[in-house]
Amino acid sequence: MKLLYYITFLTLSLRFDLSFCQSSPSLILTEQGVQKVKSHLGQVPIFDNTLEKVKSEVNQAIQVGIKVPIPKDLAGGYTHEQHKSNFFLLQKAGVLFQITGDETYANYIKEMLFVYKEMYPTIDRHPETRSYARGKLFWQCLNDANWLVYASQAYDCIYGWLSPEERDQLNKDLFRPMADFLSVETPQFFNRIHNHSTWGNAAVGMIGLVINDEELVKRALYGLDKQVAGDIIKDNDGGLIELPGQEEAGFLAQINHAFSPDGYYTEGPYYQRYAIYPFLIFAQALQNKRPESQIFEYRDGVLLKGVSALLNLTNSSGAFFPINDCQKGMSYLSRELVTAVSLAYHYGEQNPALLSIIEKQNRVPLNDTGIHSALAIVQGISKPFVQKSIQLRDGAEGDEGALGILRASANDETEEQFSAVMKYAKHGMGHGHFDKLSFSYYRNSREILQDYGSARWVNVEQKDGGGYLKENRSWAKQTVAHNTVVINQTSQFKANTSEADKHHGTPFFFDSSNEKIQVMSAMDTNSYPGIKLHRTMALIKSKAFEYPILLDLFQVDADSPQEVVELPFYYSGQVMQTNFDYKMSASLNSIGENYGYQHLWKEALGKPKDSVMKFNWLLDNQFYTLTSAVDVKDEMIFGRIGANDPHFNLRRDPVFIIRKKDINKVLFASIVEAHGAYSPITELAQNTYSNVKAIKVLYDEKGYSVVQFSDNQQRKWVFALANQNNSKTAKHHLQTDQLDLEWEGVYVLTNEFLEP
Amino acid sequence: MKLLYYITFLTLSLRFDLSFCQSSPSLILTEQGVQKVKSHLGQVPIFDNTLEKVKSEVNQAIQVGIKVPIPKDLAGGYTHEQHKSNFFLLQKAGVLFQITGDETYANYIKEMLFVYKEMYPTIDRHPETRSYARGKLFWQCLNDANWLVYASQAYDCIYGWLSPEERDQLNKDLFRPMADFLSVETPQFFNRIHNHSTWGNAAVGMIGLVINDEELVKRALYGLDKQVAGDIIKDNDGGLIELPGQEEAGFLAQINHAFSPDGYYTEGPYYQRYAIYPFLIFAQALQNKRPESQIFEYRDGVLLKGVSALLNLTNSSGAFFPINDCQKGMSYLSRELVTAVSLAYHYGEQNPALLSIIEKQNRVPLNDTGIHSALAIVQGISKPFVQKSIQLRDGAEGDEGALGILRASANDETEEQFSAVMKYAKHGMGHGHFDKLSFSYYRNSREILQDYGSARWVNVEQKDGGGYLKENRSWAKQTVAHNTVVINQTSQFKANTSEADKHHGTPFFFDSSNEKIQVMSAMDTNSYPGIKLHRTMALIKSKAFEYPILLDLFQVDADSPQEVVELPFYYSGQVMQTNFDYKMSASLNSIGENYGYQHLWKEALGKPKDSVMKFNWLLDNQFYTLTSAVDVKDEMIFGRIGANDPHFNLRRDPVFIIRKKDINKVLFASIVEAHGAYSPITELAQNTYSNVKAIKVLYDEKGYSVVQFSDNQQRKWVFALANQNNSKTAKHHLQTDQLDLEWEGVYVLTNEFLEP
């Protein structure tokens, strides 16, 4: 096993290096790095500006003085924010000491650490009891680990400068106890396969590297032998403490389990962004202190692939797609990605496209990687970073579903980009949403069809201490909060996380090689017993349409008739027009009682007039139309989020739901189309109407599905899909009374076929 | 009378000039202007770029060919948009012919005009019958007048180039009939005091100047003798065709009536922007053809004051405050203001601050004024345009109410600007809203407390042909749609426009001279019989608060107890926290049945816990808090727009209402406070809580009102107002058991007074 090899290798390597006695930094900053920085100061604008900002920030803090309050508050509260601020300041002061040589910074670190040293032995676990793993400085160990990851770096920067006695005191009374507290004393925190534990592992490992404590380093890399106490089974988010069949723990196990071979992290990009910092910073420390570990080559370089995956999991302004629990707005401008991108540049293949992202970040880590990339930018070798259509496989072996992203530029003249993101990956553990085969659709950074994200304002104390809100579970995670089919108004896996974690979506087909039509297709046979779901999305560029159109085919195939099958579209914007009549509710009631439906007001109910349903809306002065093949028995519902929301924790966003009743097999066939524009200044409205005339299902059986759509100029297209054969070379011939189609591969799009 | 003097002067002047036979343009472009343009081409970027864009646009249109369809559609529909496009193209082609000398453009104009000449005599009034004054080319005369104002300019540019026979044909079959159609044949359109008629007057006058038809010019300047047919009393918006006591008509009468001495236009900035074009373009034509008219000095130069007023009626990005019927987003970047600002620069005092607006517009009119200002910009003399705190009086004599705008910058480091706009002007005729003493509050260009604007998407055909929606009357105009007191859930003047038009607000006090505290105060005694309303707003800058705070005192003084007195605040953003409990409605019903209340869902109902009510919300990652003095019997309502809105014509915006019951005298005392910030990237939340600790009413009698507020550091402020004496020098002494205050002038703000 490849894994075992690495472990042995690292174990051996640890034996030889622990006696090294440092006098200059060696954890993140190195002696060579410091020399390079010093010799280029004033010549590398991004580095110099970052340094100036950090200096000004730390100088100001030094003036204010050291504040180490007795821990009391939740996130957003004073003591929490103060301790958080302290660890960032410590790390920055360490860097400043090394770069400037000014002992003010070293003294500041020393003094603050000694205050912590005095307090730490006197405090028990945090008085706030809501965490499954309470910290000491903070309400949860996670934040204590954050503290230690940053403080270790500061400590490394002054380690050689401190007297041996000072080091001994700090090691004995602060760092070693803290490392033990986070590990052996809190195994339910340290020994998981989870981003919390990654922080714990990195914290313990990094302080171990600083103080040359081999036991701590080993503990960090391989976890505890100790079994987790049996009475703590789940964390606060419902995630399991111990994964089924979990056989390993520690940092290397995290790498083995957290990332797929494509660098995708099953919790989604928001948590990947959070987790990537301890992964990378501990890896950097290992690389510096244990270069023979070759940690950045571990598992085919999966850590750096993780950075690449993250950068592709963003909209055009760099904000992460809000897969699973994710607060919208988090982006590659975050401090974690500032560390990550320069690091990926330095330890990777010096990809010049990364430099353009660093230019947008407009700051670099003040270490070896930062000076390297800042110097490269000065050399003018930066190239634009192009976000690609990409499928990122999930699961440690890459065989547990995937996330698909299709992107198409609008045309040659503008830089507009349309992106469709479909999730057919694993559930995503405690932060996962019941959203298999859901998608979201972007125009540049604007959500046309949104994923709700999480119900949370991180660190905003007013909103329940900044933690997850009750509605995150009752609404945001539920299936109906997503753009995917809901069967009988019940969430996938009946909203059971453990069940959901056992299954993943099944990638069927992904092909982005043809610029004119890119296709992603995936199935799910587990979310609802006895029901097969198969969604295929095609992003099509044609001169017939102003912008790329998104063809969405959602097949539902159930063993038995289902009462209600609904497909929601969380459009953003203002309803302009429909081609059907609807009746506004005189008073509003929730659509249902459970699985998120209790949070949806039913604003209006419509019935189609014929077999083509059109819904036209306006967003940011641009028009959009959804055109769907419907049955006259179908219903269309205009809903709005916000029912049963006693503290206004939910946004009042709208939804449009297509409802089919008493069916066992159906194909939802829709086109999402951007068109036209409006200017409130010229008051000119252009292309306000859809150019899709009609869409209809020509054929839908086990073997094949065929839809036809046409435009206002009576041009017709036919899209045919082989439902069960994803071979790219298989030959198909489908002949019926109405059809005679031959093609090779999974699908065909023809605009030559004319309906008889 | 000054007015008579001008009229006589103009009448005389007309006698002498009508025999002039032109061979080069003289209406808007002049021979000298053309020479100046030609000699500077390629040296004035803004002019050159505008010219290139116009050239490319017209060249493209020439390639497509001339399209003059038989009129059929409403605004947004094909024939409407085509005829609209045609008149813009005509005008532009005329300019291009003069500047480039290329006869392609002259031929294009000639050909198009001849197609119109063929069609015009064959068509009757437009088949769409909804207008009180149906046009021929368009559904309303207004648009026909637009056509003629622009086409006249094109005609002027080729007039000397055409053969006398061609001119005769066009004059006889097209222009003269059109001028008659718009005037003598449609007096209810031509003879009003209204923006519609201004277009009509300008159209008839401009074509008269081009073809040297004195009768038309006189008709334009002085209106028709003819009485308006008695059966048309109101226009489609409920505006009166004939104003009470109206004694004059025509263009000069429009100037007399439309503008206040401060250049304020009673319909509000959106319509002023629309109306200013015919005012200015006809004035420019008069100035060129009849310089002795001194039209830009008419009424102390009120036309140019109108431009200045418009520029001050904008938020920080130049969008007009949505007073009365106004589609939000219209701004000084509009084509009308492009004409207006360069014209004001040229004919006014060459104010260099206007140049900075022209730079933002990034285009100039392709005529004498445009080349003048573009050249000035090249000379680098542009200065920033600073929007000021200003009170703009309403009414022809300036004594019919006013609009007040207070502005304060956030601090010295940022360019943030807070602006409060209060309306205590005239109703505003057919486009007026029942919104006396309403206000809106801006942070830069962002609405913190919004005015709804109009319920309309201009020219968006899907939305009822782009015209005013039914909900404009049932919702947008109603009092409850505004941030002002509503008595017994009934609109001011019971929503009767004619009644409302008879009255205006009463300015009480306006002082923006003290940067630390700017105050505006106004009364209304007519909107509700037997009830005196008096609102005073103070924009206060203090180091105690992060940003300026807005103190809002709304006094209600009724002869008898009123059942329900409500003050709505149309906040934008997400509810964060309140200091009172509220109960969410399990199902939503409208708050009332009439006067706009039928459109408000009641989302939640709260009761204060003590005498200070706090409501904290988040908008664009910045925090806001409303702090109000309340009684425990009061109620707080969270509402949302959208009930009884069968076609989704309304935005689902939220409102917070403070409701007092069974009172005859009360003072609503509130502070609106901006504070703090949140970043979804750093996830840091700063200053999330209000720094206003409390507000209370210390005294409220006929003579004086006194409120006290304090901050979290226990600092106290007292604001005292003399309610009935607006002398700036009057001395006041108010002594009660609790108070002993002496001051001079209308108000005092002290932070030295300490409560006993």
PDB file of N, CA and C in Angstrom, chain A residues 233-263:
ATOM      1  N   ILE A 233     -21.068  10.707  20.246  1.00  0.00           N
ATOM      2  CA  ILE A 233     -21.197  10.020  18.955  1.00  0.00           C
ATOM      3  C   ILE A 233     -21.247  11.007  17.807  1.00  0.00           C
ATOM      4  N   LYS A 234     -21.863  12.155  18.059  1.00  0.00           N
ATOM      5  CA  LYS A 234     -22.013  13.133  16.990  1.00  0.00           C
ATOM      6  C   LYS A 234     -21.535  14.513  17.447  1.00  0.00           C
ATOM      7  N   ASP A 235     -21.164  15.317  16.483  1.00  0.00           N
ATOM      8  CA  ASP A 235     -20.808  16.686  16.829  1.00  0.00           C
ATOM      9  C   ASP A 235     -22.063  17.564  16.795  1.00  0.00           C
ATOM     10  N   ASN A 236     -21.888  18.846  16.990  1.00  0.00           N
ATOM     11  CA  ASN A 236     -23.038  19.750  17.086  1.00  0.00           C
ATOM     12  C   ASN A 236     -23.818  19.855  15.780  1.00  0.00           C
ATOM     13  N   ASP A 237     -23.169  19.506  14.692  1.00  0.00           N
ATOM     14  CA  ASP A 237     -23.846  19.604  13.405  1.00  0.00           C
ATOM     15  C   ASP A 237     -24.420  18.269  12.966  1.00  0.00           C
ATOM     16  N   GLY A 238     -24.348  17.256  13.846  1.00  0.00           N
ATOM     17  CA  GLY A 238     -24.898  15.958  13.490  1.00  0.00           C
ATOM     18  C   GLY A 238     -23.892  15.061  12.797  1.00  0.00           C
ATOM     19  N   GLY A 239     -22.685  15.533  12.642  1.00  0.00           N
ATOM     20  CA  GLY A 239     -21.653  14.714  11.999  1.00  0.00           C
ATOM     21  C   GLY A 239     -21.153  13.648  12.963  1.00  0.00           C
ATOM     22  N   LEU A 240     -20.831  12.490  12.408  1.00  0.00           N
ATOM     23  CA  LEU A 240     -20.349  11.396  13.245  1.00  0.00           C
ATOM     24  C   LEU A 240     -18.936  11.678  13.747  1.00  0.00           C
ATOM     25  N   ILE A 241     -18.683  11.323  15.013  1.00  0.00           N
ATOM     26  CA  ILE A 241     -17.336  11.469  15.562  1.00  0.00           C
ATOM     27  C   ILE A 241     -16.418  10.435  14.928  1.00  0.00           C
ATOM     28  N   GLU A 242     -16.920   9.241  14.799  1.00  0.00           N
ATOM     29  CA  GLU A 242     -16.096   8.193  14.204  1.00  0.00           C
ATOM     30  C   GLU A 242     -16.779   7.708  12.939  1.00  0.00           C
ATOM     31  N   LEU A 243     -16.043   7.745  11.836  1.00  0.00           N
ATOM     32  CA  LEU A 243     -16.637   7.303  10.583  1.00  0.00           C
ATOM     33  C   LEU A 243     -16.763   5.785  10.589  1.00  0.00           C
ATOM     34  N   PRO A 244     -17.758   5.260   9.899  1.00  0.00           N
ATOM     35  CA  PRO A 244     -17.883   3.802   9.813  1.00  0.00           C
ATOM     36  C   PRO A 244     -16.611   3.212   9.222  1.00  0.00           C
ATOM     37  N   GLY A 245     -16.054   2.281   9.926  1.00  0.00           N
ATOM     38  CA  GLY A 245     -14.850   1.611   9.422  1.00  0.00           C
ATOM     39  C   GLY A 245     -13.580   2.434   9.500  1.00  0.00           C
ATOM     40  N   GLN A 246     -13.634   3.506  10.228  1.00  0.00           N
ATOM     41  CA  GLN A 246     -12.435   4.371  10.323  1.00  0.00           C
ATOM     42  C   GLN A 246     -11.276   3.611  10.953  1.00  0.00           C
ATOM     43  N   GLU A 247     -10.149   3.589  10.257  1.00  0.00           N
ATOM     44  CA  GLU A 247      -9.019   2.797  10.768  1.00  0.00           C
ATOM     45  C   GLU A 247      -7.806   3.628  11.098  1.00  0.00           C
ATOM     46  N   GLU A 248      -7.873   4.886  10.765  1.00  0.00           N
ATOM     47  CA  GLU A 248      -6.701   5.711  11.024  1.00  0.00           C
ATOM     48  C   GLU A 248      -7.146   7.105  11.453  1.00  0.00           C
ATOM     49  N   ALA A 249      -6.193   7.830  11.985  1.00  0.00           N
ATOM     50  CA  ALA A 249      -6.465   9.205  12.408  1.00  0.00           C
ATOM     51  C   ALA A 249      -5.175   9.999  12.241  1.00  0.00           C
ATOM     52  N   GLY A 250      -5.253  11.279  12.558  1.00  0.00           N
ATOM     53  CA  GLY A 250      -4.065  12.117  12.440  1.00  0.00           C
ATOM     54  C   GLY A 250      -3.976  12.784  11.082  1.00  0.00           C
ATOM     55  N   PHE A 251      -2.968  13.606  10.937  1.00  0.00           N
ATOM     56  CA  PHE A 251      -2.844  14.485   9.780  1.00  0.00           C
ATOM     57  C   PHE A 251      -2.781  13.727   8.456  1.00  0.00           C
ATOM     58  N   LEU A 252      -1.983  12.662   8.402  1.00  0.00           N
ATOM     59  CA  LEU A 252      -1.876  11.934   7.134  1.00  0.00           C
ATOM     60  C   LEU A 252      -3.200  11.267   6.794  1.00  0.00           C
ATOM     61  N   ALA A 253      -3.876  10.796   7.810  1.00  0.00           N
ATOM     62  CA  ALA A 253      -5.206  10.213   7.579  1.00  0.00           C
ATOM     63  C   ALA A 253      -6.164  11.272   7.057  1.00  0.00           C
ATOM     64  N   GLN A 254      -6.044  12.483   7.581  1.00  0.00           N
ATOM     65  CA  GLN A 254      -6.891  13.567   7.074  1.00  0.00           C
ATOM     66  C   GLN A 254      -6.641  13.761   5.577  1.00  0.00           C
ATOM     67  N   ILE A 255      -5.381  13.788   5.216  1.00  0.00           N
ATOM     68  CA  ILE A 255      -5.069  13.967   3.788  1.00  0.00           C
ATOM     69  C   ILE A 255      -5.639  12.799   2.982  1.00  0.00           C
ATOM     70  N   ASN A 256      -5.489  11.600   3.536  1.00  0.00           N
ATOM     71  CA  ASN A 256      -5.994  10.429   2.814  1.00  0.00           C
ATOM     72  C   ASN A 256      -7.497  10.493   2.601  1.00  0.00           C
ATOM     73  N   HIS A 257      -8.186  10.999   3.611  1.00  0.00           N
ATOM     74  CA  HIS A 257      -9.651  10.932   3.563  1.00  0.00           C
ATOM     75  C   HIS A 257     -10.305  12.216   3.068  1.00  0.00           C
ATOM     76  N   ALA A 258      -9.678  13.346   3.357  1.00  0.00           N
ATOM     77  CA  ALA A 258     -10.382  14.606   3.107  1.00  0.00           C
ATOM     78  C   ALA A 258     -10.481  14.914   1.621  1.00  0.00           C
ATOM     79  N   PHE A 259      -9.423  14.587   0.910  1.00  0.00           N
ATOM     80  CA  PHE A 259      -9.392  15.012  -0.486  1.00  0.00           C
ATOM     81  C   PHE A 259      -9.629  13.852  -1.427  1.00  0.00           C
ATOM     82  N   SER A 260     -10.329  14.152  -2.470  1.00  0.00           N
ATOM     83  CA  SER A 260     -10.417  13.188  -3.557  1.00  0.00           C
ATOM     84  C   SER A 260      -9.140  13.322  -4.379  1.00  0.00           C
ATOM     85  N   PRO A 261      -8.899  12.397  -5.279  1.00  0.00           N
ATOM     86  CA  PRO A 261      -7.690  12.513  -6.117  1.00  0.00           C
ATOM     87  C   PRO A 261      -7.664  13.811  -6.925  1.00  0.00           C
ATOM     88  N   ASP A 262      -8.864  14.430  -7.120  1.00  0.00           N
ATOM     89  CA  ASP A 262      -8.898  15.702  -7.849  1.00  0.00           C
ATOM     90  C   ASP A 262      -8.745  16.906  -6.924  1.00  0.00           C
ATOM     91  N   GLY A 263      -8.530  16.636  -5.641  1.00  0.00           N
ATOM     92  CA  GLY A 263      -8.386  17.751  -4.703  1.00  0.00           C
ATOM     93  C   GLY A 263      -9.697  18.280  -4.191  1.00  0.00           C
TER      94      GLY A 263
END
